[in-house]
Amino acid sequence: MILKIPKNLNIENRPFINGSFKSLKTNKFLKRKSPSLDYSLPKLFLCRENEVNYAVNSAKNSFQDGLWKNKSSKEKKKIFLKVATKMKKKIQELSMLDCLETGRAINNFKRDSIPKAIEVIEYFAESIDKIYDNMTPLDLGSMNLITRKPLGVVVGITSWNDPLVPAMWKVCPAILMGNSIVMKPSELSSFSLLRLAEFFFEAGLPKGVLNVITGDGITAENLIQHKDTNGIYFTGSTKTGKKISQIASKNRIKKISLECGGKSSFIVSRNCTNLNKAAKTLAKNIFYNQGQICSAPSRLIIDKKISSLFFEKLFKETEKYIPKNPLDSNSEIGGLISKKHYQNVKKIFNIGLKEKNSVKIFNKKRWKKNYSFPPVIFYNLKNNSKLLQEEIFGPILSCIEYSDINEAIKIANNSQYGLASSIWSNNFEEIHYVSNLVEAGIIHINSYGEDGINIPFGGIKNSGFGRDKSIFAFQEYTYIKSIVYKP
Ligand code: NAD
């Protein structure tokens, strides 16, 4: 069944500043259509200096008046849990907003992404009264405290592929630690976060603590370079991440955290006793959301000895990920975010064909009205192939074979990225060896992507630095203050 877009769907497109939606006088905006459906989206305002100043000043005032910062953990928790409850009632509406803007299957949002965002809010709310500061060993007559303090006004900038989850990874620890935040979601997916800002305010968050402004890279740069912003928390491409690290401290030094791109490896050893599960897990994680997931395992590094058997299984599993209408109640796979992104994926696909690699394309009965791309598997690649080095962010899996496990590790580490990785083996020594030597922020053993909200997430090398999720995230939004007492 194809779900209908409700006629009375109320899409709020004005920036949320100082506790309410603000109408703008600007004539700068983007006109957009849903990438997957014949549906015109409301225009997206491009906030500029005036709106950026307004949002940062509101955040600064709310930080200085201390109304939020000084609330008890119990009160903070209560407000957050109210937001989570409201979201549970609004899953359908939030999913529809995200589906219309991104072209990703509505089922992904209903069953996975929005419930995950709710889980993030609940987790951080429940954690805030369970974290402790430190004290040094007591020498007679002295007492040294090591405490964490909020930074003040911080900025969150996020990508389009999962509009609410990474945004909540930032908003929750930031404001629970007492900061005020200005969020700038992607210009391609802003509506659900605007709605959520309103939920927080209705639940009791004082005005100015959470502001959401719409806009593009120029808007983000204005925020980054603003004299009153003290921390920059980014999720997006490596290209933009590099730019941010160059400009963030141009005028004065700021704390930054960068969650960037990846080319994550999936190593399957001859010692793996469950190839069925490995094939199923790989297909699910690389082709879910058309490969538009930062940590998608886009490089298969497969033991030569078992490769034919494994590909047989993998090809079968891949058949399950053919794109359909994103509003189809039986679909899990929608399309790519835009025509531009479709063209980028096509370009690298053509390079793969030109390199004369072995390839399997899963083109059967694809829904062609959106910018969907068929799942593609390139195999028997040489390690210098562009397909193994560049993040494609599409449904293309690049595969290379190895003869011994040291070679597999070398291939895995021969990458500018270091976000996630996986080893499939039932030999304990091999698992231990590989998981210690592969360079990545997370390594999954005989699984993939099953890291819950209590596991830190983030990369190394060109995948960035800083950690989202878990109680370690609280550290990102604070500075350490040492209080030294000597009588
Ligand atoms: P992008 O870098 O184009 O945009 C991300 C955000 O940065 C957007 O809000 C955009 O408006 C803003 N931006 C654009 N130009 C800017 C500039 N000059 N200065 C500051 N901000 C600027 O990325 P995208 O296309 O939205 O997202 C896809 C990328 O995000 C992929 O590379 C993916 O791997 C990465 N990603 C990483 C994670 C992670 O946790 N590591 C999660 C999701 C996505």
JSON list of N, CA, C and O in Angstrom, two decimals, residues 104 133 137 177 212 247 430:
[
{"chain": "A", "resi": 104, "resn": "ARG", "atom": "N", "xyz": [14.14, 8.94, 1.72]},
{"chain": "A", "resi": 104, "resn": "ARG", "atom": "CA", "xyz": [14.43, 7.67, 2.38]},
{"chain": "A", "resi": 104, "resn": "ARG", "atom": "C", "xyz": [13.10, 7.03, 2.78]},
{"chain": "A", "resi": 104, "resn": "ARG", "atom": "O", "xyz": [12.12, 7.75, 3.06]},
{"chain": "A", "resi": 133, "resn": "ASP", "atom": "N", "xyz": [31.91, 13.94, 39.24]},
{"chain": "A", "resi": 133, "resn": "ASP", "atom": "CA", "xyz": [33.20, 14.60, 39.06]},
{"chain": "A", "resi": 133, "resn": "ASP", "atom": "C", "xyz": [34.27, 13.81, 39.83]},
{"chain": "A", "resi": 133, "resn": "ASP", "atom": "O", "xyz": [33.96, 12.79, 40.44]},
{"chain": "A", "resi": 137, "resn": "PRO", "atom": "N", "xyz": [43.44, 12.03, 45.47]},
{"chain": "A", "resi": 137, "resn": "PRO", "atom": "CA", "xyz": [43.59, 11.41, 46.79]},
{"chain": "A", "resi": 137, "resn": "PRO", "atom": "C", "xyz": [43.82, 12.50, 47.84]},
{"chain": "A", "resi": 137, "resn": "PRO", "atom": "O", "xyz": [44.52, 13.48, 47.58]},
{"chain": "A", "resi": 177, "resn": "MET", "atom": "N", "xyz": [24.48, 19.44, 30.01]},
{"chain": "A", "resi": 177, "resn": "MET", "atom": "CA", "xyz": [25.64, 19.90, 30.77]},
{"chain": "A", "resi": 177, "resn": "MET", "atom": "C", "xyz": [25.55, 21.40, 31.07]},
{"chain": "A", "resi": 177, "resn": "MET", "atom": "O", "xyz": [26.47, 21.96, 31.68]},
{"chain": "A", "resi": 212, "resn": "VAL", "atom": "N", "xyz": [17.08, 26.66, 16.57]},
{"chain": "A", "resi": 212, "resn": "VAL", "atom": "CA", "xyz": [17.37, 25.95, 15.31]},
{"chain": "A", "resi": 212, "resn": "VAL", "atom": "C", "xyz": [17.24, 26.95, 14.18]},
{"chain": "A", "resi": 212, "resn": "VAL", "atom": "O", "xyz": [16.17, 27.53, 13.97]},
{"chain": "A", "resi": 247, "resn": "ILE", "atom": "N", "xyz": [38.73, 27.20, 9.69]},
{"chain": "A", "resi": 247, "resn": "ILE", "atom": "CA", "xyz": [38.15, 28.53, 9.98]},
{"chain": "A", "resi": 247, "resn": "ILE", "atom": "C", "xyz": [37.69, 28.71, 11.43]},
{"chain": "A", "resi": 247, "resn": "ILE", "atom": "O", "xyz": [37.53, 29.84, 11.87]},
{"chain": "A", "resi": 430, "resn": "GLU", "atom": "N", "xyz": [42.87, -14.65, 16.24]},
{"chain": "A", "resi": 430, "resn": "GLU", "atom": "CA", "xyz": [42.77, -13.82, 15.04]},
{"chain": "A", "resi": 430, "resn": "GLU", "atom": "C", "xyz": [41.90, -12.57, 15.31]},
{"chain": "A", "resi": 430, "resn": "GLU", "atom": "O", "xyz": [42.25, -11.46, 14.94]}
]
